[in-house]
Coordinates of C-alpha atoms and ligand atoms in Angstrom, one line a residue:
M1 CA 6.3 -4.4 101.1
K2 CA 4.0 -3.8 104.0
S3 CA 2.8 -7.4 104.0
T4 CA 3.5 -9.4 107.1
P5 CA 5.5 -12.7 106.8
N6 CA 2.3 -14.7 107.1
Q7 CA 0.6 -12.6 104.3
L8 CA 3.6 -13.2 102.1
L9 CA 3.4 -17.0 102.7
D10 CA -0.3 -16.9 101.9
Y11 CA 0.4 -15.0 98.7
R12 CA 3.1 -17.5 97.8
C13 CA 0.8 -20.5 98.4
R14 CA -2.1 -19.0 96.4
L15 CA 0.3 -17.8 93.7
G16 CA -1.0 -14.3 94.3
G17 CA 0.2 -12.0 91.5
P18 CA 3.1 -9.8 92.6
T19 CA 1.4 -7.0 90.6
S20 CA -0.9 -6.5 93.6
L21 CA 2.2 -6.1 95.7
G22 CA 3.3 -3.3 93.4
R23 CA 5.7 -5.1 91.0
S24 CA 5.8 -7.5 88.1
G25 CA 8.3 -10.0 89.4
V26 CA 9.4 -13.0 87.3
S27 CA 7.5 -16.2 86.6
Q28 CA 10.4 -18.3 88.0
M29 CA 10.0 -16.8 91.5
Y30 CA 7.6 -19.6 92.5
H31 CA 10.2 -22.2 91.8
L32 CA 12.7 -23.8 94.1
H33 CA 15.9 -21.7 94.0
V34 CA 19.3 -22.5 95.4
L35 CA 21.7 -19.6 96.1
E36 CA 25.4 -20.4 96.0
S37 CA 27.6 -19.4 99.0
E38 CA 29.2 -16.6 97.0
G39 CA 25.8 -15.1 96.2
H40 CA 24.8 -15.4 99.8
K41 CA 28.0 -13.7 100.9
I42 CA 27.3 -10.7 98.6
L43 CA 23.8 -10.4 100.0
Q44 CA 25.1 -10.4 103.5
E45 CA 27.6 -7.7 102.7
L46 CA 24.9 -5.6 101.1
F47 CA 22.3 -6.3 103.8
P48 CA 24.0 -7.1 107.1
Q49 CA 20.7 -7.2 109.0
L50 CA 18.9 -9.4 106.5
K51 CA 19.8 -12.8 107.9
D52 CA 18.8 -12.0 111.5
K53 CA 15.5 -10.6 110.3
L54 CA 14.8 -13.7 108.3
L55 CA 15.6 -15.9 111.3
N56 CA 13.6 -13.8 113.8
E57 CA 10.7 -12.5 111.9
Y58 CA 10.0 -15.1 109.1
D59 CA 10.3 -18.4 111.0
V60 CA 13.2 -19.3 108.8
R61 CA 15.9 -21.7 110.1
E62 CA 19.5 -22.5 109.3
Y63 CA 20.3 -26.1 108.3
S64 CA 23.6 -28.0 108.1
F65 CA 24.5 -29.4 104.7
K66 CA 26.4 -32.2 106.4
T67 CA 23.7 -33.4 108.8
D68 CA 20.3 -32.1 107.7
C69 CA 20.7 -32.9 104.1
R70 CA 20.6 -36.0 101.9
F71 CA 22.0 -35.1 98.4
M72 CA 22.3 -37.9 95.9
V73 CA 24.2 -37.5 92.7
N74 CA 24.3 -40.4 90.3
G75 CA 23.7 -42.9 93.1
F76 CA 26.3 -41.4 95.5
L77 CA 25.5 -39.6 98.7
L78 CA 27.4 -36.4 98.0
N79 CA 27.3 -34.7 101.5
Q80 CA 28.4 -37.6 103.7
D81 CA 32.2 -37.1 103.6
L82 CA 32.4 -33.4 103.6
T83 CA 35.4 -32.0 105.4
E84 CA 33.7 -28.6 105.9
D85 CA 30.1 -27.9 106.5
F86 CA 27.9 -25.4 104.6
P87 CA 25.1 -23.6 106.5
L88 CA 21.9 -23.5 104.5
L89 CA 19.1 -20.9 105.1
G90 CA 15.7 -22.4 104.3
I91 CA 13.6 -19.8 102.6
D92 CA 11.6 -19.3 99.4
R93 CA 12.6 -16.8 96.7
F94 CA 9.3 -14.9 96.9
T95 CA 9.8 -14.1 100.6
L96 CA 13.5 -13.4 100.2
E97 CA 13.0 -10.9 97.4
T98 CA 10.4 -9.0 99.5
A99 CA 12.6 -9.0 102.6
M100 CA 15.5 -7.7 100.5
R101 CA 13.4 -4.9 99.0
K102 CA 12.4 -3.8 102.5
E103 CA 16.1 -3.7 103.5
L104 CA 17.0 -1.7 100.4
C105 CA 14.3 0.9 101.3
L106 CA 15.5 1.1 104.9
Q107 CA 19.0 1.8 103.7
Y108 CA 18.5 4.0 100.6
G109 CA 14.8 4.9 100.7
N110 CA 15.3 8.6 100.3
Q111 CA 17.6 8.0 97.3
I112 CA 15.4 5.7 95.3
E113 CA 12.3 6.5 93.3
W114 CA 10.3 3.4 92.5
K115 CA 8.3 3.3 89.2
C116 CA 6.1 0.4 90.1
N117 CA 4.1 -1.7 87.6
S118 CA 5.9 0.0 84.7
R119 CA 7.6 -1.4 81.7
A120 CA 10.6 0.0 79.8
V121 CA 9.6 0.0 76.1
Q122 CA 12.3 1.8 74.1
L123 CA 15.7 3.4 74.4
I124 CA 16.3 7.2 73.9
V125 CA 19.6 7.4 72.0
D126 CA 22.0 9.8 70.4
Q127 CA 23.3 7.8 67.4
S128 CA 26.0 10.3 66.4
L129 CA 27.6 10.1 69.9
N130 CA 26.9 6.4 70.4
I131 CA 25.2 7.0 73.7
I132 CA 22.0 5.9 75.4
K133 CA 20.4 8.9 77.1
G134 CA 17.4 7.3 78.7
I135 CA 14.5 5.0 78.3
K136 CA 10.8 5.4 77.5
Y137 CA 8.4 3.5 79.8
R138 CA 4.7 2.8 80.1
Q139 CA 2.6 2.1 83.1
K140 CA 1.1 -1.3 82.9
H141 CA -2.4 -0.3 84.1
H142 CA -2.6 2.4 81.4
V143 CA -1.5 0.5 78.3
D144 CA -3.0 3.1 75.9
S145 CA -1.4 6.1 77.6
S146 CA 1.6 7.6 75.9
S147 CA 5.1 6.6 77.1
I148 CA 7.1 8.7 79.6
D149 CA 10.7 9.6 79.2
L150 CA 13.3 8.9 81.9
Y151 CA 16.9 10.2 81.4
G152 CA 20.0 8.9 83.1
D153 CA 23.8 9.3 83.2
F154 CA 24.2 5.5 83.3
I155 CA 21.6 2.9 82.5
I156 CA 21.6 -0.7 83.5
D157 CA 19.4 -3.2 81.8
C158 CA 18.6 -5.8 84.5
T159 CA 15.3 -6.9 83.0
G160 CA 16.2 -10.5 83.0
R161 CA 16.0 -13.4 80.5
N162 CA 13.4 -11.7 78.3
T163 CA 15.4 -8.5 77.8
S164 CA 14.5 -6.4 74.8
S165 CA 18.0 -4.9 74.5
V166 CA 19.1 -7.0 71.5
K167 CA 16.0 -5.8 69.6
W168 CA 16.4 -2.2 70.8
L169 CA 20.1 -2.0 69.9
K170 CA 19.4 -3.3 66.4
E171 CA 16.6 -0.7 66.0
S172 CA 18.5 2.2 67.4
F173 CA 22.1 1.6 66.2
N174 CA 21.8 -1.3 63.7
L175 CA 24.0 -3.2 66.2
I176 CA 23.9 -6.9 66.0
V177 CA 24.8 -8.5 69.4
P178 CA 26.4 -11.9 68.9
T179 CA 24.4 -14.5 70.8
M180 CA 24.5 -18.2 71.5
Q181 CA 21.6 -20.4 72.7
I182 CA 21.5 -24.0 73.9
H183 CA 18.1 -25.7 74.3
F184 CA 18.2 -28.7 76.7
G185 CA 14.5 -29.4 77.3
L186 CA 14.3 -28.3 80.9
G187 CA 11.0 -28.8 82.8
Y188 CA 10.3 -27.8 86.4
V189 CA 7.2 -28.5 88.5
T190 CA 7.3 -26.9 92.0
F191 CA 4.8 -26.6 94.9
I192 CA 4.7 -25.9 98.6
G193 CA 3.9 -28.8 101.0
E194 CA 4.1 -29.9 104.6
R195 CA 6.3 -33.0 104.9
F196 CA 5.2 -36.0 107.0
K197 CA 7.2 -39.0 108.2
T198 CA 7.6 -41.7 105.6
G199 CA 8.7 -44.4 108.2
D200 CA 12.3 -44.4 106.7
P201 CA 14.6 -42.7 109.3
S202 CA 17.2 -41.9 106.6
L203 CA 14.6 -39.6 104.9
D204 CA 12.7 -38.5 108.0
S205 CA 15.8 -37.2 109.7
K206 CA 16.6 -34.9 106.7
Q207 CA 14.9 -31.6 106.0
I208 CA 16.7 -31.3 102.7
V209 CA 16.5 -34.2 100.3
A210 CA 17.7 -33.9 96.7
C211 CA 18.7 -36.1 93.8
S212 CA 20.2 -34.4 90.7
F213 CA 19.7 -35.3 87.1
N214 CA 22.7 -36.7 85.3
S215 CA 22.0 -36.5 81.6
P216 CA 22.0 -38.4 79.3
D217 CA 21.7 -41.5 81.5
N218 CA 19.3 -40.0 84.0
N219 CA 17.2 -37.0 82.8
T220 CA 15.1 -36.4 86.0
G221 CA 15.8 -35.2 89.5
F222 CA 14.0 -33.8 92.5
A223 CA 14.6 -31.6 95.6
T224 CA 12.8 -30.5 98.7
T225 CA 14.0 -27.7 100.9
P226 CA 12.3 -26.2 104.0
I227 CA 11.0 -22.6 103.8
R228 CA 9.3 -22.0 107.2
E229 CA 9.0 -23.7 110.6
I230 CA 5.4 -24.3 111.5
K231 CA 3.7 -25.1 114.9
T232 CA 1.9 -28.3 114.7
M233 CA 0.5 -30.9 117.2
D234 CA 0.7 -33.7 114.7
E235 CA 3.7 -35.9 115.7
N236 CA 4.0 -37.3 112.2
S237 CA 4.7 -33.8 110.7
L238 CA 8.3 -32.7 110.3
G239 CA 7.2 -29.3 111.5
T240 CA 8.2 -27.4 108.3
L241 CA 6.7 -26.1 105.1
S242 CA 8.9 -27.0 102.2
T243 CA 9.2 -26.3 98.5
L244 CA 9.1 -29.5 96.5
L245 CA 10.5 -29.6 93.0
V246 CA 10.7 -32.3 90.3
Q247 CA 12.8 -31.5 87.2
C248 CA 13.9 -32.9 83.9
V249 CA 16.2 -32.2 81.0
N250 CA 15.9 -33.6 77.5
Y251 CA 12.2 -33.0 77.3
E252 CA 11.1 -35.7 79.8
Y253 CA 8.6 -33.3 81.2
P254 CA 6.8 -33.9 84.6
P255 CA 3.0 -33.3 84.4
N256 CA 1.3 -30.6 86.5
D257 CA -2.4 -31.3 85.6
S258 CA -3.0 -33.3 88.8
Y259 CA -1.0 -34.4 91.9
E260 CA -2.0 -38.1 91.2
N261 CA -0.5 -37.9 87.7
L262 CA 2.6 -36.3 89.1
L263 CA 3.0 -39.1 91.7
E264 CA 2.6 -41.7 89.0
W265 CA 5.4 -39.9 87.0
I266 CA 7.6 -39.8 90.0
K267 CA 7.1 -43.5 90.7
E268 CA 8.1 -44.4 87.2
K269 CA 11.0 -41.9 86.7
L270 CA 12.5 -41.1 90.1
G271 CA 12.2 -44.3 92.2
P272 CA 11.0 -45.3 95.7
E273 CA 12.9 -42.7 97.8
C274 CA 11.4 -39.7 96.0
Y275 CA 8.0 -41.3 95.7
S276 CA 7.9 -41.9 99.4
V277 CA 8.8 -38.3 100.2
F278 CA 6.3 -36.9 97.8
K279 CA 3.5 -39.3 98.8
S280 CA 3.9 -38.3 102.4
K281 CA 3.3 -34.6 101.7
K282 CA 0.3 -32.4 102.3
V283 CA 0.1 -30.2 99.2
C284 CA -0.4 -26.5 100.2
S285 CA -0.3 -24.7 96.8
P286 CA -1.0 -25.3 93.1
L287 CA 1.6 -27.2 91.0
V288 CA 3.6 -24.6 89.0
S289 CA 5.3 -25.6 85.8
Y290 CA 8.2 -23.9 83.9
R291 CA 9.6 -25.1 80.6
R292 CA 11.2 -22.1 78.9
A293 CA 14.7 -22.0 80.3
I294 CA 17.7 -22.1 77.9
D295 CA 21.4 -21.2 78.1
D296 CA 21.4 -17.8 76.3
R297 CA 24.5 -15.7 76.1
K298 CA 25.1 -12.3 74.6
Y299 CA 28.7 -11.7 73.7
V300 CA 28.6 -8.0 74.4
E301 CA 32.4 -7.7 74.9
Q302 CA 33.0 -8.8 71.2
L303 CA 31.5 -5.5 70.1
G304 CA 34.3 -3.4 71.7
K305 CA 33.7 0.3 71.2
K306 CA 30.8 -0.3 68.9
W307 CA 28.8 -1.0 72.1
P308 CA 27.1 2.3 73.2
Q309 CA 28.4 4.3 76.1
N310 CA 26.5 4.6 79.4
Y311 CA 24.6 1.3 79.0
V312 CA 25.2 -2.2 80.3
L313 CA 23.3 -5.5 80.5
L314 CA 23.6 -7.2 83.9
G315 CA 22.6 -10.6 85.2
D316 CA 20.2 -12.7 83.1
A317 CA 19.9 -9.8 80.6
M318 CA 23.5 -10.6 79.7
C319 CA 23.5 -14.4 80.2
T320 CA 21.1 -17.1 81.4
F321 CA 22.0 -20.6 82.4
N322 CA 20.4 -24.0 82.9
P323 CA 18.7 -23.4 86.3
G324 CA 19.6 -27.0 87.3
Y325 CA 23.1 -25.7 88.2
A326 CA 21.7 -22.9 90.4
Q327 CA 24.1 -20.2 89.2
G328 CA 21.9 -17.3 87.9
M329 CA 21.3 -15.3 91.0
T330 CA 25.0 -15.5 92.1
H331 CA 26.1 -14.5 88.5
A332 CA 23.9 -11.4 88.8
C333 CA 25.2 -10.6 92.3
R334 CA 28.8 -11.0 91.1
Q335 CA 28.3 -8.8 88.1
A336 CA 26.6 -6.1 90.2
R337 CA 29.5 -6.2 92.7
E338 CA 31.9 -5.8 89.8
L339 CA 30.0 -2.8 88.4
G340 CA 30.1 -1.2 91.9
K341 CA 33.9 -1.8 92.1
I342 CA 34.4 -0.1 88.7
F343 CA 32.6 3.0 90.0
Q344 CA 34.5 2.9 93.3
E345 CA 37.9 2.7 91.5
N346 CA 37.1 6.4 90.8
C347 CA 39.6 6.6 87.9
H348 CA 37.5 5.8 84.9
K349 CA 35.6 8.2 82.6
L350 CA 31.9 7.6 82.6
K351 CA 32.1 7.0 78.8
D352 CA 34.5 4.1 79.3
I353 CA 32.6 2.3 82.0
S354 CA 30.3 0.2 79.8
H355 CA 33.3 -1.1 77.9
I356 CA 35.3 -1.9 81.0
F357 CA 32.3 -3.6 82.6
N358 CA 31.5 -5.7 79.4
R359 CA 35.0 -7.1 79.5
R360 CA 35.0 -7.9 83.3
A361 CA 31.4 -9.1 83.4
S362 CA 31.9 -11.4 80.5
A363 CA 34.7 -13.2 82.3
I364 CA 32.2 -13.9 85.1
S365 CA 29.6 -15.2 82.6
E366 CA 32.3 -17.3 81.0
E367 CA 33.0 -19.3 84.2
C368 CA 29.3 -20.0 84.8
W369 CA 28.7 -20.6 81.0
L370 CA 31.4 -23.4 81.0
L371 CA 29.9 -25.1 84.0
S372 CA 26.4 -25.1 82.5
T373 CA 27.1 -25.8 78.9
T374 CA 29.7 -28.6 79.1
N375 CA 27.0 -30.8 80.4
D376 CA 24.1 -29.4 78.4
Ligands
FAD401 C1 12.8 -22.3 86.7 C2 14.0 -21.5 87.1 C3 14.7 -21.9 88.3 C4 15.9 -21.2 88.7 N1 16.6 -21.7 89.7 C5 17.7 -21.0 90.1 C6 18.5 -21.4 91.2 O1 18.2 -22.4 91.8 N2 19.6 -20.7 91.6 C7 19.9 -19.5 90.9 O2 20.9 -18.9 91.3 N3 19.2 -19.1 89.8 C8 18.1 -19.8 89.4 N4 17.4 -19.4 88.3 C9 17.9 -18.2 87.6 C10 17.5 -17.0 88.3 O3 16.1 -16.9 88.5 C11 18.0 -15.8 87.5 O4 19.3 -16.0 87.2 C12 17.9 -14.5 88.3 O5 16.6 -14.2 88.7 C13 18.4 -13.3 87.5 O6 18.3 -12.1 88.2 P1 18.1 -10.8 87.3 O7 18.0 -9.7 88.3 O8 19.2 -10.7 86.3 O9 16.7 -10.9 86.5 P2 15.3 -11.2 87.1 O10 15.3 -11.9 88.4 O11 14.6 -12.0 85.9 O12 14.6 -9.8 87.2 C14 14.2 -9.0 86.1 C15 13.3 -7.9 86.6 O13 13.1 -7.0 85.5 C16 11.7 -6.7 85.4 N5 11.4 -6.4 84.0 C17 11.4 -7.3 82.9 N6 11.2 -6.6 81.8 C18 11.1 -5.3 82.1 C19 10.8 -4.1 81.4 N7 10.7 -4.1 80.1 N8 10.7 -2.9 82.1 C20 10.9 -2.9 83.4 N9 11.1 -4.0 84.2 C21 11.2 -5.2 83.5 C22 11.0 -8.0 85.9 O14 9.7 -7.8 86.2 C23 11.9 -8.4 87.0 O15 11.5 -7.8 88.2 C24 16.3 -20.1 87.9 C25 15.6 -19.7 86.7 C26 14.5 -20.4 86.4 C27 13.8 -20.0 85.1

């Protein structure tokens, strides 16, 4: 967290392991992410200084969805007839996460104890009372050392899409959590690049260019969004570093073995507009691939009072979605806000909170689930 904005960018471009920054992170953090307005609003409420810091310290800029963006959906230019504009902040997830952690420490530093590079490995439970009393964790650098116990009044599993909760609850309570999964053959390849003029003004005047997939007719898409302004003397440069993404569903995977092969794939699958944007890029990082995403929902609310007290799943741990619809982070933010609200209502017994949260959080998951899965 002491890294300067330039060191962070350097880390991002070299795919430096976040472990050396004191945390494990998640493998998708190198990929292009879009945060919905509601998620952005929640972050602004929690961290009122964050936006100004990003703009002033990280060379981040705000863009207009109406004028700085070219967003094609199934052959239609989506953003040309907007009655209302959307501001877009151009930043990468890696930098945003670190900046947010810094803000969290500034606000609550003396109330938080970080257990860095550690892994929760088991629950500590009282079966007869149906409560989770704590967790056992291990430090990653000392895999052979024995686990350490950590007790809590209320425990939130926010360990993301690979949560072990389903396994742990089965082991500890013989509880079977109803789940549903949909596999849709998602593939992402993302890298950082400097954009140069293509000679086509309709592309060169737009910092954000995107074309979404529309399965089953069209299973591939692409997007580029700026993450930093840069100083350059080259008049052909657009003056920004950007994240570039190509994506697919239905297993039409883009290659990441070489940039030449990726360009060939783009030419064949995505057409001249995307090809010309990608061909005019200077590549500034390795090509990172991701192929494991699925829709994966845990119907915790169906278990009613069988669900243990003092324990909830939140965010991806409860439900993951097709990343192509960019809902996951906002879903996690909304569930976190709801949990905060339940505590602030100040009228619930601690033992009831997990059941109340499960009902309300699953309603949030349901909205996002419908959007993702009707198409998938
Ligand atoms: C390729 C890809 C692209 C995506 N694009 C978008 C997008 O455009 N917009 C969007 O909103 N969402 C997107 N998502 C989804 C988004 O990344 C997630 O929804 C979001 O990160 C969920 O946040 P979370 O806090 O629930 O979990 P995570 O962000 O996954 O965080 C989990 C944390 O728990 C830690 N952890 C894991 N296991 C343990 C353990 N046993 N002990 C201790 N710590 C542990 C991890 O290291 C990590 O820090 C994308 C996902 C993928 C895979």
